[in-house]
mmCIF file of C-alpha atoms and ligand atoms in Angstrom:
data_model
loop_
_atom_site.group_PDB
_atom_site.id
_atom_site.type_symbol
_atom_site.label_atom_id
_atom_site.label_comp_id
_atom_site.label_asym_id
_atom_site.label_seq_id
_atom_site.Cartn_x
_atom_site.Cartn_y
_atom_site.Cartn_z
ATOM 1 C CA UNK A 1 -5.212 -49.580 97.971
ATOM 2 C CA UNK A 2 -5.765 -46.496 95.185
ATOM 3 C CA UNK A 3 -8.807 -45.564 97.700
ATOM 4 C CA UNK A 4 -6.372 -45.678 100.706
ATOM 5 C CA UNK A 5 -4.151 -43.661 98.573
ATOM 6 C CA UNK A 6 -6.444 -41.295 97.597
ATOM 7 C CA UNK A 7 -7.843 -40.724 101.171
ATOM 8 C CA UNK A 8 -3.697 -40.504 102.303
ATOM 9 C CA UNK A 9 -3.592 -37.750 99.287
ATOM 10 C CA UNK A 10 -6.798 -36.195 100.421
ATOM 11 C CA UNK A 11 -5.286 -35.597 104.304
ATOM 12 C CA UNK A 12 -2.320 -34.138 102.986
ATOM 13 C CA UNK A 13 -4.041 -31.883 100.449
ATOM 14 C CA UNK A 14 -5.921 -30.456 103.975
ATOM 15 C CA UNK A 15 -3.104 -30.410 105.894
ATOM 16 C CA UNK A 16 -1.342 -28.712 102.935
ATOM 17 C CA UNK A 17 -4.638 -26.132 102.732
ATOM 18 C CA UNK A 18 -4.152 -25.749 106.702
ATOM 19 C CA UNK A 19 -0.525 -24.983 106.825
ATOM 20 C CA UNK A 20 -0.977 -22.229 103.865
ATOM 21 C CA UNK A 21 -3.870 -20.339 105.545
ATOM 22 C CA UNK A 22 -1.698 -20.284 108.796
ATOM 23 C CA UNK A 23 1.390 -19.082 106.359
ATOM 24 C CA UNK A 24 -1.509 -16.851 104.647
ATOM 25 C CA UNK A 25 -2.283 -15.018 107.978
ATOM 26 C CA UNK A 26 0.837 -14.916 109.422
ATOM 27 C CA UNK A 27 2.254 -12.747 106.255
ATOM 28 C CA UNK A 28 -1.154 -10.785 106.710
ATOM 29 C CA UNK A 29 -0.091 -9.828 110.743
ATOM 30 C CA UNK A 30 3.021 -9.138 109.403
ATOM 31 C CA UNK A 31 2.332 -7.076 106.869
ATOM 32 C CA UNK A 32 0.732 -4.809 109.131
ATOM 33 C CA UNK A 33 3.680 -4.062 111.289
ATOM 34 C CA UNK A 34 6.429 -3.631 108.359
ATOM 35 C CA UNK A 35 5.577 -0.585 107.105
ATOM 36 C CA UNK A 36 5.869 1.204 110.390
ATOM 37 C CA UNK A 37 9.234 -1.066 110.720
ATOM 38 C CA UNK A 38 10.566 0.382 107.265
ATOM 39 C CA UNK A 39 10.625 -3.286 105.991
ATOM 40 C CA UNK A 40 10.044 -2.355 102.375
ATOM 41 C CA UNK A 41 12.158 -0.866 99.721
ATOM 42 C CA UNK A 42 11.774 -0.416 96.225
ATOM 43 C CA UNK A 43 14.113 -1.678 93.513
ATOM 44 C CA UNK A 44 14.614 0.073 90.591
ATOM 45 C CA UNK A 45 15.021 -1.508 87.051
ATOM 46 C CA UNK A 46 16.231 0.357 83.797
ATOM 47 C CA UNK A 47 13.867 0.606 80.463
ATOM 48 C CA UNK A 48 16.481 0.949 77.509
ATOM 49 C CA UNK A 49 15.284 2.465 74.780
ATOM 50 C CA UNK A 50 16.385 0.145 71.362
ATOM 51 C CA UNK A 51 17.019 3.088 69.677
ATOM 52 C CA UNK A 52 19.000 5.157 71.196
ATOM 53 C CA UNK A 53 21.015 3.033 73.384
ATOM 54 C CA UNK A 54 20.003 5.098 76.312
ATOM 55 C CA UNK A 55 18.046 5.052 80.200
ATOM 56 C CA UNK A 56 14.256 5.577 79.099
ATOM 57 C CA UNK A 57 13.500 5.091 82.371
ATOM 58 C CA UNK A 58 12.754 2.592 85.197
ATOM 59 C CA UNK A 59 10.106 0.249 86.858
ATOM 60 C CA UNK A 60 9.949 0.256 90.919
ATOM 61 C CA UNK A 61 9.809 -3.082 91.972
ATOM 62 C CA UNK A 62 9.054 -3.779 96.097
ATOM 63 C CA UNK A 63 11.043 -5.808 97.890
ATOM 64 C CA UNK A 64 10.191 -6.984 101.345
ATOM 65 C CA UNK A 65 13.055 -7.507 104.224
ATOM 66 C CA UNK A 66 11.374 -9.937 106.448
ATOM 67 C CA UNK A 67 13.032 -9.723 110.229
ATOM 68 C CA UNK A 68 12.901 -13.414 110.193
ATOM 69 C CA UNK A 69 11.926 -14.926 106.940
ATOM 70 C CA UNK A 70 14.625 -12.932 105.162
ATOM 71 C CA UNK A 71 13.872 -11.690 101.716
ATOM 72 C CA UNK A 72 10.114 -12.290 101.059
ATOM 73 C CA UNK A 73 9.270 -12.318 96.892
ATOM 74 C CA UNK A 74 6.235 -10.450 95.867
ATOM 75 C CA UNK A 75 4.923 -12.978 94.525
ATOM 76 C CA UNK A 76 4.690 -14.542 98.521
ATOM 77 C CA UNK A 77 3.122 -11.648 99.826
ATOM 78 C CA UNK A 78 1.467 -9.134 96.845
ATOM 79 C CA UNK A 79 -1.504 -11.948 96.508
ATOM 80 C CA UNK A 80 -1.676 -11.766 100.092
ATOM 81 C CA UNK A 81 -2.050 -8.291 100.589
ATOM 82 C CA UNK A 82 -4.764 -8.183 97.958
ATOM 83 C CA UNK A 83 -7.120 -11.051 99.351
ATOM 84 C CA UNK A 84 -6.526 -8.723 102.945
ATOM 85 C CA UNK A 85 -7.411 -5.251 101.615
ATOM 86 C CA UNK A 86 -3.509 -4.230 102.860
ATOM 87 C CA UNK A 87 -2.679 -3.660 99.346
ATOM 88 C CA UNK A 88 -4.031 0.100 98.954
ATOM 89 C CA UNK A 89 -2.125 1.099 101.665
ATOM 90 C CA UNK A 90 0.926 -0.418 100.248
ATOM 91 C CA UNK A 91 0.369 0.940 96.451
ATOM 92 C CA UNK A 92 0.214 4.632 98.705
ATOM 93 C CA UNK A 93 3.538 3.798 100.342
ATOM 94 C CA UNK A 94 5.042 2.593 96.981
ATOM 95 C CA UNK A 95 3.507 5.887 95.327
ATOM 96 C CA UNK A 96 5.086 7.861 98.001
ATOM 97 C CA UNK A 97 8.493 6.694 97.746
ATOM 98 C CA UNK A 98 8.467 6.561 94.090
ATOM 99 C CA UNK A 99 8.238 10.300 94.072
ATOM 100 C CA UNK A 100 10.406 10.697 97.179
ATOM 101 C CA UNK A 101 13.013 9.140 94.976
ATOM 102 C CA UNK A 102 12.379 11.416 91.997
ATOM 103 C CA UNK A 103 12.721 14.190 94.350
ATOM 104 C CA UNK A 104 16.220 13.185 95.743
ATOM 105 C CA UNK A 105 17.612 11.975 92.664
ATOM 106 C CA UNK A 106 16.714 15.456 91.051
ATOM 107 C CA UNK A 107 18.225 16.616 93.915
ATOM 108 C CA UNK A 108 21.140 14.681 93.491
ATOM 109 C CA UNK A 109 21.683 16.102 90.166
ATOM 110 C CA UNK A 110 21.032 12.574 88.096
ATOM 111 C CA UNK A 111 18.631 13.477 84.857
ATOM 112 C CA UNK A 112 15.088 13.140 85.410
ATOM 113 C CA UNK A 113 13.987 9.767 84.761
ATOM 114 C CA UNK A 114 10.509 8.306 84.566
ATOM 115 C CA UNK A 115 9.730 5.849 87.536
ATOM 116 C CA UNK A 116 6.974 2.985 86.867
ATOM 117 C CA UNK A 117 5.006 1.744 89.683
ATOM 118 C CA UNK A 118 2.658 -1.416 89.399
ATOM 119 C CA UNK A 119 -0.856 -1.429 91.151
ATOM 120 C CA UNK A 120 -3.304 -3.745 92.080
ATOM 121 C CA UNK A 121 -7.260 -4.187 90.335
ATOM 122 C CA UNK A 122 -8.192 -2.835 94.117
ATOM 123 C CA UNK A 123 -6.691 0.161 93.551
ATOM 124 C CA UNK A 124 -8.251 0.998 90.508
ATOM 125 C CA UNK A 125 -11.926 0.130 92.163
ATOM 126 C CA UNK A 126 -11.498 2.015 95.328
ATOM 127 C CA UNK A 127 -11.111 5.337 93.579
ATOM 128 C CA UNK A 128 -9.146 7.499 95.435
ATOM 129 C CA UNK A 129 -6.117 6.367 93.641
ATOM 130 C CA UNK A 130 -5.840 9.097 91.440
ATOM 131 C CA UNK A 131 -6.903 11.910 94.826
ATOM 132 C CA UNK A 132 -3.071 10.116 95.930
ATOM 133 C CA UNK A 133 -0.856 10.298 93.559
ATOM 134 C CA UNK A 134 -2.140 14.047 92.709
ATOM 135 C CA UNK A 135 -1.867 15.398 96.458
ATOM 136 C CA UNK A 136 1.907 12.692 96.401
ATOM 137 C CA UNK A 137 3.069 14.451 93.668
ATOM 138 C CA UNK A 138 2.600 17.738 94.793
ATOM 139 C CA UNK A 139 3.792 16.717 98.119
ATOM 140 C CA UNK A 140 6.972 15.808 96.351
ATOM 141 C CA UNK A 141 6.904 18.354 93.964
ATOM 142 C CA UNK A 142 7.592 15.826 90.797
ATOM 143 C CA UNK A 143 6.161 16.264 88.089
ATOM 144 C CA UNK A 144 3.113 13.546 86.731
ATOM 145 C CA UNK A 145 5.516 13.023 83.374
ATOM 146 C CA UNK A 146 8.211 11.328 85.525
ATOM 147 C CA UNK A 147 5.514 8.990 87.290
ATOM 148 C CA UNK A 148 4.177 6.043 84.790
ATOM 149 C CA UNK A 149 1.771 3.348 85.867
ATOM 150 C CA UNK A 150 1.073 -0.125 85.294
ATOM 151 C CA UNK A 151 -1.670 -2.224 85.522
ATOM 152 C CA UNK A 152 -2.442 -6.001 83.812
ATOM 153 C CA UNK A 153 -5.437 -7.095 81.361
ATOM 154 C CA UNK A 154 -6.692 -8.751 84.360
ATOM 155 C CA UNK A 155 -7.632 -5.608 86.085
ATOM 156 C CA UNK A 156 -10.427 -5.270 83.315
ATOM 157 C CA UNK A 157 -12.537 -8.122 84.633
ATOM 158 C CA UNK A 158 -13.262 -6.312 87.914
ATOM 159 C CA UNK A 159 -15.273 -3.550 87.618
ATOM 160 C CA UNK A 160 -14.657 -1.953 83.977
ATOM 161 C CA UNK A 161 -16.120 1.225 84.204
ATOM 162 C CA UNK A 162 -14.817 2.077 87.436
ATOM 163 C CA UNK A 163 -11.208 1.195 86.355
ATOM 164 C CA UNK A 164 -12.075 2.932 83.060
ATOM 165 C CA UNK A 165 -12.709 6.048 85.316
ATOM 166 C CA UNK A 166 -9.453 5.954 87.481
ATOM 167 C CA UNK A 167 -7.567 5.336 84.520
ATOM 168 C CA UNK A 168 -9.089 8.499 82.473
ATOM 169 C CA UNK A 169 -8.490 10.827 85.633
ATOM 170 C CA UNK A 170 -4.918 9.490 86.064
ATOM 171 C CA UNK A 171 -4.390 10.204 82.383
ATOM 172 C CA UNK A 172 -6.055 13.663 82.060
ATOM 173 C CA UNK A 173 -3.593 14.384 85.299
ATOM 174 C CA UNK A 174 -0.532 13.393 82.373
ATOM 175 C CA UNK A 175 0.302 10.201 84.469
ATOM 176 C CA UNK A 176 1.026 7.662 81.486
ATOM 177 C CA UNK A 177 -0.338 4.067 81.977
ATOM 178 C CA UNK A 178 1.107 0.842 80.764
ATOM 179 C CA UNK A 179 -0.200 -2.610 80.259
ATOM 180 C CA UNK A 180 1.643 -5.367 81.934
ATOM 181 C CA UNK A 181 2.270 -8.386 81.005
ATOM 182 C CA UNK A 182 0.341 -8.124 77.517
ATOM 183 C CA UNK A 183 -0.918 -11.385 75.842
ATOM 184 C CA UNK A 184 -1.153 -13.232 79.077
ATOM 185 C CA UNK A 185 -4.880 -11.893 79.540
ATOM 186 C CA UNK A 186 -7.976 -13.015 78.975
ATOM 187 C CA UNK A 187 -10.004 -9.489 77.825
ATOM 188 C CA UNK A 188 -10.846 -9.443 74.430
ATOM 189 C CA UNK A 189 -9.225 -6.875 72.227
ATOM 190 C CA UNK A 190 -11.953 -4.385 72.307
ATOM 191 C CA UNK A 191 -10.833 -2.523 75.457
ATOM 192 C CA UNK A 192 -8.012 -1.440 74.333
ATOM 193 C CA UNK A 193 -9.714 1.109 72.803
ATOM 194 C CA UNK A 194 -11.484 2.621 75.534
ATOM 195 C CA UNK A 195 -8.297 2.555 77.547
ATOM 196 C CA UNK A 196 -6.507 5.418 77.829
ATOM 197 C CA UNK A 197 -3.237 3.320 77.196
ATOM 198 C CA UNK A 198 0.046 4.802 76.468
ATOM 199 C CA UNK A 199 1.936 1.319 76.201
ATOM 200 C CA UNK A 200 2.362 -2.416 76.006
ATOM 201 C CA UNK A 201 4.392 -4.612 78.259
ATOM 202 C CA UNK A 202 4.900 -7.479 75.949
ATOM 203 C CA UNK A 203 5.024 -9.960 78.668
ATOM 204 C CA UNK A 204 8.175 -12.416 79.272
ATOM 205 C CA UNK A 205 7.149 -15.483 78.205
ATOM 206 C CA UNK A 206 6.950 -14.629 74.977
ATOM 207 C CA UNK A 207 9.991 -12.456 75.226
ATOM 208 C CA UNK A 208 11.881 -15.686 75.700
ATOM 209 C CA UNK A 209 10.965 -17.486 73.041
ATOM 210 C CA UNK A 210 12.425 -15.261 70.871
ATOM 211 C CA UNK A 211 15.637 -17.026 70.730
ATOM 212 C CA UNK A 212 14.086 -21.268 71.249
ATOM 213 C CA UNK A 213 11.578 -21.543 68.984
ATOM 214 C CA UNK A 214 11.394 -21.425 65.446
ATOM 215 C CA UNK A 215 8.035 -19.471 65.386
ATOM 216 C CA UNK A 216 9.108 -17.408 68.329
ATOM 217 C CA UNK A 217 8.899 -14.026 66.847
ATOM 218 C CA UNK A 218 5.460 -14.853 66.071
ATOM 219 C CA UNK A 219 3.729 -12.979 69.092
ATOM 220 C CA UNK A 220 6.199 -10.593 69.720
ATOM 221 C CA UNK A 221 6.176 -9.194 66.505
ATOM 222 C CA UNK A 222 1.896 -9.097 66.547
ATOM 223 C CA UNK A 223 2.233 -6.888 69.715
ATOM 224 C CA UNK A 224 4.789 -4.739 67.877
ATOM 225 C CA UNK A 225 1.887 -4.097 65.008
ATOM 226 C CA UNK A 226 -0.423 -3.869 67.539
ATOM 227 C CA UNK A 227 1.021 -1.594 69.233
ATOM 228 C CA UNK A 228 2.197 0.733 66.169
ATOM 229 C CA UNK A 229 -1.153 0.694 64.555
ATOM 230 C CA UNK A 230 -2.994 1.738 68.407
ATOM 231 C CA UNK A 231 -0.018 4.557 67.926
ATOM 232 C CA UNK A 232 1.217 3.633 71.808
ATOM 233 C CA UNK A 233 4.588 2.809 72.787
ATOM 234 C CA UNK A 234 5.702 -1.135 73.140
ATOM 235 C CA UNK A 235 8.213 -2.043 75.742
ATOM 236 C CA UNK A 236 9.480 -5.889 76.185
ATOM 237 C CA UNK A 237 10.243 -7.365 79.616
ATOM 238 C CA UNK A 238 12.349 -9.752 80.790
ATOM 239 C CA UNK A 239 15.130 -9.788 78.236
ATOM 240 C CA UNK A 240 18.136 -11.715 79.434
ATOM 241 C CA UNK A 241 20.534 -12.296 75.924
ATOM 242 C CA UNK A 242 21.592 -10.313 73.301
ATOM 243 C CA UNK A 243 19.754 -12.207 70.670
ATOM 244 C CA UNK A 244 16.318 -11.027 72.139
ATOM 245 C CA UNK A 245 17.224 -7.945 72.135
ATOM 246 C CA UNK A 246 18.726 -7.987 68.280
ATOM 247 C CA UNK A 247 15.688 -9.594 67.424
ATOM 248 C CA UNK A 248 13.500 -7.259 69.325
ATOM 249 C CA UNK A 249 15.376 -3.984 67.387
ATOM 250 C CA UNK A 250 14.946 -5.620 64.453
ATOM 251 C CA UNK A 251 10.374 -5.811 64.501
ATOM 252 C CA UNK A 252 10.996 -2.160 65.846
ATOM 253 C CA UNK A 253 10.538 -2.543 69.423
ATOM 254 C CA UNK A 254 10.847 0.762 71.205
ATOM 255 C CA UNK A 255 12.306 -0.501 74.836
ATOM 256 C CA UNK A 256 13.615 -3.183 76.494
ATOM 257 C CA UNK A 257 13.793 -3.871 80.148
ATOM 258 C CA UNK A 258 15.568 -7.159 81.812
ATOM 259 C CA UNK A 259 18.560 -8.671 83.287
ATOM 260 C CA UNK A 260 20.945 -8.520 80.216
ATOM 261 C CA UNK A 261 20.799 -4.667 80.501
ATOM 262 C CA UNK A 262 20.054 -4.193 84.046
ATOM 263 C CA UNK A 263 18.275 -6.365 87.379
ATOM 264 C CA UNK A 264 15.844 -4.717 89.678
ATOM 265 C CA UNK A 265 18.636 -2.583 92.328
ATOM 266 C CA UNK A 266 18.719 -0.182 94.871
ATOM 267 C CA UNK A 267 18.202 3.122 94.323
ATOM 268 C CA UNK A 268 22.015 4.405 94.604
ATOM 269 C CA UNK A 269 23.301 1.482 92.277
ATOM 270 C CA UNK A 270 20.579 2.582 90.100
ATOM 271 C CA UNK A 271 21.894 6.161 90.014
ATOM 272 C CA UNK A 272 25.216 4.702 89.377
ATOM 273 C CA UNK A 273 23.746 3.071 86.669
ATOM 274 C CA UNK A 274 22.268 6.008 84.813
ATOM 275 C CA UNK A 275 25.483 7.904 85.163
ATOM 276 C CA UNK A 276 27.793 4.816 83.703
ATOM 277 C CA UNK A 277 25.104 4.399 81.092
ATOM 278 C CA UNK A 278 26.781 6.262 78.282
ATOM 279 C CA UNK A 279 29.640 4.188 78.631
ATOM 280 C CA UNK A 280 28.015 0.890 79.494
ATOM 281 C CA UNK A 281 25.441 0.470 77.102
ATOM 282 C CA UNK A 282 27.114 1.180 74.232
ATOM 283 C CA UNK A 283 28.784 -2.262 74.822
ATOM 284 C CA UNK A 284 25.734 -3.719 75.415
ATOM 285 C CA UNK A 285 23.774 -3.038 72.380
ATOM 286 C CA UNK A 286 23.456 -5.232 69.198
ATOM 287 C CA UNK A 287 24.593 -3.841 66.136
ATOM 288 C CA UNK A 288 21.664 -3.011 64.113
ATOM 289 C CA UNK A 289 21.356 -5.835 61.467
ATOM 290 C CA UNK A 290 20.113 -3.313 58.749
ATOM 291 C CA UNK A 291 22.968 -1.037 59.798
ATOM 292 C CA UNK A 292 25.707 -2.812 57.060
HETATM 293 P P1 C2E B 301 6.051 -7.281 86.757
HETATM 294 O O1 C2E B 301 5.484 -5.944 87.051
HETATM 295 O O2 C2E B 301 5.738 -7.890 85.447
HETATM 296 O O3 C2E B 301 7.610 -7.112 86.975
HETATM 297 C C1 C2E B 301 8.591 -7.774 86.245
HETATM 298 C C2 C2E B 301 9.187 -8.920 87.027
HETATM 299 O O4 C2E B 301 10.135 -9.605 86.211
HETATM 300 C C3 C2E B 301 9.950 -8.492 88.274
HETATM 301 O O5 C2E B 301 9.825 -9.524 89.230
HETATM 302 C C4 C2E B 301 11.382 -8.436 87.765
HETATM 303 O O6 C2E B 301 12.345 -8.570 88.795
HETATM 304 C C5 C2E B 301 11.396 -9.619 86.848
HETATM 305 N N1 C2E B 301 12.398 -9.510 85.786
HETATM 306 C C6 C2E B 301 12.872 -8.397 85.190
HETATM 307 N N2 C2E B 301 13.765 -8.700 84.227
HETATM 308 C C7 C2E B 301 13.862 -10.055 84.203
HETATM 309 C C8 C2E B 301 14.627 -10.987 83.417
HETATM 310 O O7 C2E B 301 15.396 -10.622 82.537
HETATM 311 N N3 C2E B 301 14.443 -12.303 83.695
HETATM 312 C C9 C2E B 301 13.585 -12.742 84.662
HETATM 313 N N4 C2E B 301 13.485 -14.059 84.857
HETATM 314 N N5 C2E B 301 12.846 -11.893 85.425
HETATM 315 C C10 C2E B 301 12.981 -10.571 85.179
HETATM 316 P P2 C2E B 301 9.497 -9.216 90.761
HETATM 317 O O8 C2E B 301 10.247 -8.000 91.185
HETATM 318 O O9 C2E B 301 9.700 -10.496 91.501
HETATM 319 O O10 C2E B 301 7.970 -8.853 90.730
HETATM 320 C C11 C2E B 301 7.011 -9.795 90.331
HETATM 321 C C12 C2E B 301 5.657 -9.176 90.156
HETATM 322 O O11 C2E B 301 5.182 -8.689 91.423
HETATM 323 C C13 C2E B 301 5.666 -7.944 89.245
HETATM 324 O O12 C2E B 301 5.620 -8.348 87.886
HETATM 325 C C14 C2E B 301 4.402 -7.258 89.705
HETATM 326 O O13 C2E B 301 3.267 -7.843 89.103
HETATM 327 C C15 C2E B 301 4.383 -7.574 91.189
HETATM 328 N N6 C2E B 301 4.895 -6.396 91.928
HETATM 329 C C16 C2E B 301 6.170 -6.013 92.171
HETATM 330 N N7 C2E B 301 6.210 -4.858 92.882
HETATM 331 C C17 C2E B 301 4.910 -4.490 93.072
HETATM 332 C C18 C2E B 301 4.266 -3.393 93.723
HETATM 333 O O14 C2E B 301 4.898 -2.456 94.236
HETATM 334 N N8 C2E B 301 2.894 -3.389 93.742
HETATM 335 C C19 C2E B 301 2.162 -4.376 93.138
HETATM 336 N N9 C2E B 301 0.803 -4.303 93.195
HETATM 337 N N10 C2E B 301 2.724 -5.408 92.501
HETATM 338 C C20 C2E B 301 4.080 -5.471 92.467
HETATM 339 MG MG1 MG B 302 5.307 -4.223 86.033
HETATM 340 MG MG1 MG B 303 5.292 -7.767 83.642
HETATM 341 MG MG1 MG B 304 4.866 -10.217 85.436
#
């Protein structure tokens, strides 16, 4: 009976295979076609700066409206678009409208703000990424201050000295670059150094243990050091209660990005945002615990 089983298990764990490389290239045709279709729009999400109580900026997030599946997660497609080769040409559309936003918000009148886009390890191996974003931005006319980018430990494994390379000429251009999701990696420590890094992501996992474990500050606070003692910047992600971010103001975190201060929206509510920020925010940020 268990061998029966396992043979019944074995089927379904093909079938299950089958169905996902159908799903797999069905999201790769599609893919294709939804750029031309305008499918894709970037969300933008607000970086508050614990000190101040102010807009440090934002992270573009993409956001796929599927014809017929609806709202597709990047998580669903991003993968896919790797394993294909699409995702260069996606990480140039996302560049593109990241500055076309920072044009028309300028435009607009809104203070400049600082747009974060994330990129793939392909990007960073294929080289022209940094030939892009310096022909985009003058395109665009936006200045490489307001454009940040972000890439994950992960992105180390591939070909180091190649993303090494992109990295440096992105930098020397004055494009800052964050790590994402920091402590979730596997690189050792030592490449930090040879990174031209201007920032760490601590990554949300540990951001929400802040506030259900005992030892919960633990890693937070060791990325905060870090961070201080590399002299780069250290933003948290994924904050969703007041206590994280109390906590987070307290080891001297400099920003905080999540849903208690702001989910990933449209570029007009995010304008909207900026402009009630003053207001807003000040209701929305701890009292300082050292402030008595
Ligand atoms: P990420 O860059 O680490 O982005 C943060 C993710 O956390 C976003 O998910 C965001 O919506 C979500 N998030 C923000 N605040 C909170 C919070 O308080 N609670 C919770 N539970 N989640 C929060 P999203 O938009 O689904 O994106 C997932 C990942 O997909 C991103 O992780 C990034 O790795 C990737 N991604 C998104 N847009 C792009 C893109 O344009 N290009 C590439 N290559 N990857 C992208
Ligand atoms: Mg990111
Ligand atoms: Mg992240
Ligand atoms: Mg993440």
């Amino acid at each position: 009976m268990a061998k029966s089983e396992g043979h019944n298990s074995l089927q379904f764990f093909r079938h299950e295979l089958k169905l996902r490389a159908l799903e797999r290239s069905s999201i790769e045709r599609d893919l294709q076609r939804a750029i031309e279709q305008h499918e894709f729009e970037l969300h933008f999400q607000p970086k508050i700066d614990l000190a101040k109580g102010t807009v440090a900026g934002s992270e573009a997030l993409l956001r796929w409206r599927h014809p017929e599946r609806g709202f597709v997660p990047p998580w669903a497609f991003i993968p896919v678009a790797e394993h294909s080769g699409f995702v260069c040409e996606l990480t140039h559309w996302v560049i593109n409208e990241a500055c076309r936003q920072i044009k028309a918000w300028r435009e607009a009148g809104l203070p400049p703000i600082s747009v974060a886009v994330n990129v793939s390890a392909a990007d960073l191996v294929n080289g022209d990424l940094s030939d892009f974003v310096a022909n985009t931005l003058v395109t665009h006319g936006v200045s490489p201050r307001q454009l940040e980018i972000e890439v994950t430990e992960s992105m180390v494994m591939h070909d180091v000295e190649t993303v090494i390379a992109t990295l440096r000429r992105l930098r020397s251009m004055g494009i800052a670059i964050s790590i994402d999701d920091f402590g979730t990696g596997y690189s050792s420590l030592a490449y930090l150094k040879r990174f031209p890094v201007k920032c760490l992501k601590i990554d949300r996992s540990f951001v929400d243990d802040l506030d259900r474990t005992s030892d919960g500050q633990a890693i937070p606070k060791l990325i905060v050091d870090l961070a201080r003692s590399l002299g780069v910047k250290v933003v948290a992600e994924g904050v969703e209660t007041v206590r994280q971010a109390e906590r987070l103001i307290d080891m001297g975190c400099d920003e905080a990005q999540g849903y208690y201060f702001g989910r990933p929206m449209p570029a007009e509510d995010f304008s909207a945002y900026v402009m009630q920020a003053p207001e807003n925010l000040k209701k929305l940020m701890p009292a300082r615990s050292d402030a008595a």
